[in-house]
Amino acid sequence: MKFFVDTADTADIRELAATGLLDGVTTNPSLIHKSGRAFLEVVEEICGIVDGPVSAEVVALDHDTMMKEAEILRKIADNVAVKVPLTIDGLKTCKKLTDDGTMVNVTLCFSANQALLAAKAGATFISPFVGRHDDVGLDGMGLISDIRLIYDNYDFATEILVASVRHPIHVLESAKIGADVMTAPPAVIRQLFKHPLTDKGIEGFLADWAKSGQTIG
Ligand code: E4P
């Protein structure tokens, strides 16, 4: 499963990219606002940090303006994935862009039928929002299972990008279901490395090593 980080904070992106485990980045208009930086400038910087896909979202609602915005975004770098909302105009834009060889991430997916439409529109990635789904009392991970089943039934190449990830269990369940990608905030990715028994084990080993009086090299 690929790991994308869901942020426009370039300090966090640099730190996580240095682990060698980061496969891409997703942003959205709210994350750009939170960064306090100019949209195109920050996307260009992120594209220089990671080689993998960097999602940058259009804000227009009509196809023609979406295409104009996508033109600007895809010129930033080859690894830009244009993010479009799951609407009729968004999917029309998706079809046109992917026919041209541009990566497209279809965002704000909340049903398996929407995911089916995105795959038919040639989406590179479909982003079902599991956390927001859970927030309204629905089963976010159940949605991922349904999409996996449907995509496998028809051999769709669209990658399932689990979005709106809130905690490590979302990551674990995504991997068990066989999602292709998950995108999570930096704090959730850092949590994945942590286990109290790992810390306790290191502490015990180092205490015994110190008592042995040895050094390596
Ligand atoms: C995905 O691409 C979105 O940016 C993101 O995962 C939204 O997450 P949220 O529901 O925590 O805002």
Coordinates of C-alpha atoms and ligand atoms in Angstrom, one line a residue:
M1 CA 0.0 0.0 0.0
K2 CA 1.3 3.4 -0.9
F3 CA 1.6 6.1 1.8
F4 CA 0.6 9.7 0.9
V5 CA 0.7 12.5 3.4
D6 CA -2.3 14.8 3.6
T7 CA -0.8 18.3 4.2
A8 CA 0.5 21.4 2.5
D9 CA 3.1 21.9 5.3
T10 CA 6.4 21.5 3.5
A11 CA 8.5 21.0 6.7
D12 CA 6.3 18.0 7.6
I13 CA 6.6 16.7 4.0
R14 CA 10.4 17.0 4.0
E15 CA 10.7 15.2 7.3
L16 CA 8.5 12.3 6.2
A17 CA 10.1 12.1 2.7
A18 CA 13.5 11.7 4.4
T19 CA 12.2 8.3 5.8
G20 CA 12.0 7.0 2.2
L21 CA 8.5 5.7 2.9
L22 CA 6.5 8.6 1.4
D23 CA 5.0 7.9 -1.9
G24 CA 3.0 11.1 -2.6
V25 CA 1.2 14.1 -1.2
T26 CA -2.4 15.2 -1.2
T27 CA -3.6 18.8 -0.6
N28 CA -7.0 20.4 -0.7
P29 CA -8.1 24.1 -0.5
S30 CA -8.5 23.9 3.3
L31 CA -4.9 22.6 3.8
I32 CA -3.6 25.3 1.4
H33 CA -5.4 27.9 3.5
K34 CA -4.0 26.4 6.7
S35 CA -0.4 26.6 5.2
G36 CA -0.9 30.4 4.8
R37 CA 1.0 30.2 1.5
A38 CA 0.3 30.9 -2.2
F39 CA -1.3 27.8 -3.8
L40 CA 0.8 27.5 -7.0
E41 CA 4.1 28.3 -5.1
V42 CA 3.5 25.7 -2.4
V43 CA 2.5 23.0 -4.9
E44 CA 5.6 23.6 -6.9
E45 CA 7.8 23.3 -3.8
I46 CA 6.0 20.0 -2.8
C47 CA 6.6 18.6 -6.3
G48 CA 10.3 19.2 -5.9
I49 CA 10.3 17.3 -2.6
V50 CA 8.6 14.1 -3.6
D51 CA 8.8 12.2 -6.9
G52 CA 5.3 10.7 -6.5
P53 CA 1.9 12.2 -7.3
V54 CA 1.1 15.5 -5.7
S55 CA -2.7 16.2 -5.7
A56 CA -3.7 19.9 -6.3
E57 CA -7.4 20.6 -6.4
V58 CA -9.4 22.8 -8.8
V59 CA -11.9 25.1 -7.2
A60 CA -14.2 25.8 -10.2
L61 CA -17.5 24.0 -10.4
D62 CA -18.0 24.1 -14.2
H63 CA -16.1 21.9 -16.7
D64 CA -14.7 24.7 -18.8
T65 CA -13.2 26.6 -15.9
M66 CA -12.0 23.4 -14.3
M67 CA -10.1 22.7 -17.5
K68 CA -8.5 26.1 -17.4
E69 CA -7.4 25.6 -13.8
A70 CA -6.2 22.1 -14.6
E71 CA -4.0 23.5 -17.4
I72 CA -2.3 25.8 -15.0
L73 CA -1.9 23.0 -12.4
R74 CA -0.5 20.4 -14.7
K75 CA 2.1 22.7 -16.0
I76 CA 3.6 23.0 -12.6
A77 CA 5.3 19.6 -12.8
D78 CA 4.9 16.2 -14.3
N79 CA 4.0 14.7 -10.9
V80 CA 0.9 16.9 -10.4
A81 CA -2.3 14.9 -10.1
V82 CA -5.2 17.3 -10.8
K83 CA -7.9 16.8 -8.1
V84 CA -11.5 17.2 -9.2
P85 CA -14.7 16.9 -7.1
L86 CA -17.1 14.0 -7.8
T87 CA -19.7 15.9 -9.8
I88 CA -20.8 15.6 -13.4
D89 CA -18.5 18.4 -14.4
G90 CA -15.7 16.9 -12.3
L91 CA -15.9 13.6 -14.0
K92 CA -16.2 15.2 -17.4
T93 CA -13.0 17.0 -16.6
C94 CA -11.5 13.8 -15.3
K95 CA -12.2 11.9 -18.6
K96 CA -10.7 14.7 -20.7
L97 CA -7.6 15.0 -18.6
T98 CA -6.8 11.3 -18.2
D99 CA -7.4 10.8 -22.0
D100 CA -4.6 13.3 -22.4
G101 CA -2.3 11.4 -20.0
T102 CA -2.7 13.7 -16.9
M103 CA -3.1 12.0 -13.5
V104 CA -6.5 12.8 -11.9
N105 CA -7.6 12.3 -8.3
V106 CA -11.4 12.3 -8.0
T107 CA -12.2 13.6 -4.5
L108 CA -15.1 13.8 -2.1
C109 CA -16.4 10.3 -2.9
F110 CA -19.0 9.0 -0.4
S111 CA -20.6 6.1 -2.2
A112 CA -19.5 3.0 -4.1
N113 CA -21.7 4.1 -7.1
Q114 CA -19.7 7.4 -7.2
A115 CA -16.5 5.3 -7.2
L116 CA -17.8 3.2 -10.1
L117 CA -18.5 6.4 -12.1
A118 CA -15.0 7.7 -11.4
A119 CA -13.4 4.5 -12.6
K120 CA -15.5 4.6 -15.8
A121 CA -14.2 8.2 -16.2
G122 CA -10.7 6.9 -16.2
A123 CA -9.7 8.3 -12.8
T124 CA -6.1 7.6 -11.7
F125 CA -7.2 7.8 -8.0
I126 CA -10.6 7.7 -6.3
S127 CA -10.6 9.3 -2.8
P128 CA -13.3 7.9 -0.6
F129 CA -13.4 10.0 2.7
V130 CA -13.6 7.4 5.5
G131 CA -13.4 9.8 8.5
R132 CA -16.1 12.1 7.2
H133 CA -18.2 9.0 6.4
D134 CA -17.8 7.7 10.0
D135 CA -18.6 11.2 11.3
V136 CA -22.2 10.9 10.1
G137 CA -22.7 7.4 11.5
L138 CA -21.9 5.5 8.3
D139 CA -19.3 2.7 7.8
G140 CA -16.2 4.3 6.2
M141 CA -14.2 1.1 5.9
G142 CA -17.3 -0.8 4.6
L143 CA -17.3 1.7 1.7
I144 CA -13.7 0.8 0.9
S145 CA -14.5 -2.9 0.9
D146 CA -17.4 -2.3 -1.5
I147 CA -15.2 -0.3 -3.9
R148 CA -12.4 -2.9 -3.8
L149 CA -15.0 -5.6 -4.7
I150 CA -16.4 -3.6 -7.6
Y151 CA -13.1 -2.5 -9.0
D152 CA -11.8 -6.1 -8.8
N153 CA -15.0 -7.4 -10.5
Y154 CA -14.2 -5.3 -13.6
D155 CA -10.4 -5.0 -13.4
F156 CA -10.6 -1.2 -13.1
A157 CA -7.1 0.3 -13.0
T158 CA -8.3 3.3 -10.8
E159 CA -6.4 3.2 -7.5
I160 CA -8.4 3.3 -4.3
L161 CA -6.9 6.2 -2.2
V162 CA -8.3 6.1 1.3
A163 CA -8.7 9.7 2.4
S164 CA -9.9 11.5 5.5
V165 CA -7.9 9.0 7.6
R166 CA -8.2 9.9 11.3
H167 CA -6.2 7.2 13.1
P168 CA -4.0 4.1 12.7
I169 CA -6.9 1.7 12.7
H170 CA -8.1 3.3 9.4
V171 CA -4.6 2.5 8.0
L172 CA -4.7 -1.1 9.2
E173 CA -8.1 -1.7 7.9
S174 CA -7.2 -0.2 4.5
A175 CA -4.2 -2.5 4.2
K176 CA -6.3 -5.5 5.1
I177 CA -8.9 -4.7 2.5
G178 CA -6.2 -4.1 -0.1
A179 CA -6.6 -0.4 -0.8
D180 CA -3.9 0.9 -3.1
V181 CA -3.1 4.1 -1.3
M182 CA -3.9 5.8 1.9
T183 CA -3.4 9.5 2.7
A184 CA -3.1 10.6 6.3
P185 CA -2.2 13.7 8.3
P186 CA 1.5 13.8 9.4
A187 CA 0.6 13.0 13.0
V188 CA -1.2 9.8 12.0
I189 CA 1.7 8.6 9.9
R190 CA 4.1 9.3 12.9
Q191 CA 1.8 7.3 15.1
L192 CA 2.2 4.2 12.9
F193 CA 5.9 4.0 13.9
K194 CA 5.1 4.0 17.6
H195 CA 4.5 1.1 20.0
P196 CA 5.1 1.3 23.8
L197 CA 6.7 -2.2 23.8
T198 CA 9.2 -1.1 21.2
D199 CA 10.2 1.9 23.4
K200 CA 10.3 -0.4 26.5
G201 CA 12.4 -3.0 24.6
I202 CA 14.9 -0.4 23.5
E203 CA 15.2 0.9 27.0
G204 CA 15.9 -2.6 28.4
F205 CA 18.4 -3.6 25.7
L206 CA 20.3 -0.3 26.1
A207 CA 20.4 -0.6 29.9
D208 CA 21.9 -4.2 29.6
W209 CA 24.3 -3.1 26.9
A210 CA 25.6 -0.3 29.1
K211 CA 26.2 -2.9 31.8
S212 CA 28.2 -5.1 29.4
G213 CA 30.7 -2.2 29.0
Q214 CA 31.0 -2.9 25.3
T215 CA 30.9 -0.6 22.2
I216 CA 30.4 -1.3 18.5
G217 CA 33.4 -0.4 16.3
Ligands
E4P1 C1 -7.9 14.0 0.8 O1 -7.4 14.1 -0.3 C2 -8.4 15.1 1.6 O2 -7.5 16.1 1.5 C3 -8.5 14.7 3.1 O3 -8.1 13.4 3.3 C4 -9.6 15.2 3.8 O4 -9.5 14.8 5.2 P1 -10.5 15.5 6.4 O5 -11.8 14.9 6.3 O6 -9.7 15.1 7.6 O7 -10.5 17.0 6.1

